[in-house]
């Protein structure tokens, strides 16, 4: 069984910063992509940022220059450093991992989600 444990969400004022963490544990053979998605009320889930085998270079246009994603392969952990936050960043943030478990197929694995609220 594979588990993603997210932490770091909460309430922050506009212009403030938060850091999210997501650690993957369990019977994981290999991980390809680790990333973060978010879903605001009434909206579809959207990609925020992701690290692939080519590096941590994928960002939504709305967060470029403000958010930084990083990955610790030794710990199977991905981080999202969020700065200069705006009310529009308010959403439930979900960790996503693309991994091989006990076979050749790649599996999409999701965290439980962590609430991020940007408000004064």
Tab-separated table of C-alpha atoms in Angstrom:
chain	number	residue	atom	x	y	z
A	1	UNK	CA	0.000	0.000	0.000
A	2	UNK	CA	1.214	3.487	-0.873
A	3	UNK	CA	0.498	6.580	1.147
A	4	UNK	CA	1.067	10.283	0.493
A	5	UNK	CA	1.258	12.410	3.621
A	6	UNK	CA	0.809	16.129	3.054
A	7	UNK	CA	1.557	18.899	5.503
A	8	UNK	CA	1.996	22.651	5.667
A	9	UNK	CA	-1.362	24.073	4.685
A	10	UNK	CA	-3.152	26.783	6.621
A	11	UNK	CA	-4.170	30.423	6.692
A	12	UNK	CA	-1.834	33.111	5.407
A	13	UNK	CA	-2.232	36.817	4.707
A	14	UNK	CA	-1.899	38.202	1.183
A	15	UNK	CA	1.761	38.608	0.366
A	16	UNK	CA	2.740	35.891	2.820
A	17	UNK	CA	4.423	32.528	2.377
A	18	UNK	CA	3.685	28.880	3.041
A	19	UNK	CA	5.557	25.655	2.405
A	20	UNK	CA	3.806	22.415	1.589
A	21	UNK	CA	5.413	18.998	1.937
A	22	UNK	CA	4.359	15.616	0.610
A	23	UNK	CA	6.096	12.384	1.545
A	24	UNK	CA	5.413	9.141	-0.299
A	25	UNK	CA	5.784	5.874	1.571
A	26	UNK	CA	4.963	2.215	1.038
A	27	UNK	CA	5.687	-0.336	-1.664
A	28	UNK	CA	7.058	1.990	-4.331
A	29	UNK	CA	9.352	0.601	-6.987
A	30	UNK	CA	10.070	3.876	-8.740
A	31	UNK	CA	8.671	7.390	-9.065
A	32	UNK	CA	8.497	9.372	-12.275
A	33	UNK	CA	6.617	12.570	-11.568
A	34	UNK	CA	5.839	14.353	-8.300
A	35	UNK	CA	3.727	17.461	-8.253
A	36	UNK	CA	0.990	19.597	-6.815
A	37	UNK	CA	-2.517	20.333	-8.045
A	38	UNK	CA	-5.133	22.586	-6.526
A	39	UNK	CA	-8.885	22.881	-6.603
A	40	UNK	CA	-10.798	25.989	-5.623
A	41	UNK	CA	-14.539	25.891	-4.820
A	42	UNK	CA	-16.575	25.571	-7.990
A	43	UNK	CA	-13.506	25.111	-10.173
A	44	UNK	CA	-11.744	22.172	-11.766
A	45	UNK	CA	-8.579	20.743	-10.323
A	46	UNK	CA	-5.556	22.337	-11.977
A	47	UNK	CA	-1.862	21.636	-12.137
A	48	UNK	CA	0.213	24.004	-10.028
A	49	UNK	CA	3.736	22.665	-10.448
A	50	UNK	CA	5.522	19.389	-11.100
A	51	UNK	CA	8.896	17.684	-11.099
A	52	UNK	CA	9.486	15.128	-13.828
A	53	UNK	CA	12.500	12.981	-14.602
A	54	UNK	CA	13.808	16.024	-16.474
A	55	UNK	CA	13.688	18.303	-13.486
A	56	UNK	CA	11.385	20.614	-11.573
A	57	UNK	CA	10.410	22.936	-14.360
A	58	UNK	CA	6.641	22.749	-14.806
A	59	UNK	CA	4.621	25.645	-13.426
A	60	UNK	CA	1.187	27.067	-14.058
A	61	UNK	CA	1.417	30.571	-15.513
A	62	UNK	CA	-0.465	31.935	-12.511
A	63	UNK	CA	2.256	30.882	-10.063
A	64	UNK	CA	5.449	31.401	-12.087
A	65	UNK	CA	7.895	33.578	-10.214
A	66	UNK	CA	6.045	33.112	-6.916
A	67	UNK	CA	6.029	29.354	-6.262
A	68	UNK	CA	8.988	26.984	-6.262
A	69	UNK	CA	8.712	23.207	-6.407
A	70	UNK	CA	11.533	20.941	-5.312
A	71	UNK	CA	12.037	17.239	-4.771
A	72	UNK	CA	14.152	15.073	-2.492
A	73	UNK	CA	14.457	11.739	-4.272
A	74	UNK	CA	16.152	10.064	-1.318
A	75	UNK	CA	13.127	10.837	0.842
A	76	UNK	CA	10.464	10.448	-1.862
A	77	UNK	CA	9.305	13.916	-0.854
A	78	UNK	CA	8.151	16.903	-2.856
A	79	UNK	CA	7.897	20.464	-1.568
A	80	UNK	CA	6.040	23.536	-2.736
A	81	UNK	CA	7.348	26.860	-1.483
A	82	UNK	CA	4.685	29.508	-2.020
A	83	UNK	CA	5.481	33.212	-1.760
A	84	UNK	CA	3.758	36.503	-2.564
A	85	UNK	CA	0.508	34.686	-2.100
A	86	UNK	CA	-2.773	36.038	-3.367
A	87	UNK	CA	-6.413	35.388	-2.435
A	88	UNK	CA	-6.700	33.585	-5.777
A	89	UNK	CA	-4.296	30.945	-4.455
A	90	UNK	CA	-6.946	29.810	-1.984
A	91	UNK	CA	-7.738	26.174	-2.692
A	92	UNK	CA	-7.294	22.615	-1.539
A	93	UNK	CA	-3.833	21.544	-2.646
A	94	UNK	CA	-3.303	17.920	-3.638
A	95	UNK	CA	-0.036	16.066	-3.943
A	96	UNK	CA	0.254	13.802	-6.991
A	97	UNK	CA	2.760	11.055	-7.692
A	98	UNK	CA	3.187	8.925	-10.810
A	99	UNK	CA	4.828	5.705	-9.662
A	100	UNK	CA	5.425	2.049	-10.389
A	101	UNK	CA	4.404	-0.218	-7.543
A	102	UNK	CA	4.552	-3.985	-7.963
A	103	UNK	CA	4.229	-4.206	-11.733
A	104	UNK	CA	5.110	-2.453	-15.001
A	105	UNK	CA	2.181	-0.046	-15.004
A	106	UNK	CA	2.440	3.559	-13.909
A	107	UNK	CA	-0.035	4.520	-11.175
A	108	UNK	CA	-1.553	7.911	-10.369
A	109	UNK	CA	-1.505	8.372	-6.602
A	110	UNK	CA	-3.163	11.315	-4.832
A	111	UNK	CA	-2.808	12.786	-1.395
A	112	UNK	CA	-5.784	13.619	0.788
A	113	UNK	CA	-5.465	17.345	0.157
A	114	UNK	CA	-4.513	20.243	2.391
A	115	UNK	CA	-6.409	23.515	2.641
A	116	UNK	CA	-4.594	26.742	1.842
A	117	UNK	CA	-6.451	29.978	2.547
A	118	UNK	CA	-5.090	33.412	1.661
A	119	UNK	CA	-7.037	36.086	3.470
A	120	UNK	CA	-6.560	39.159	5.612
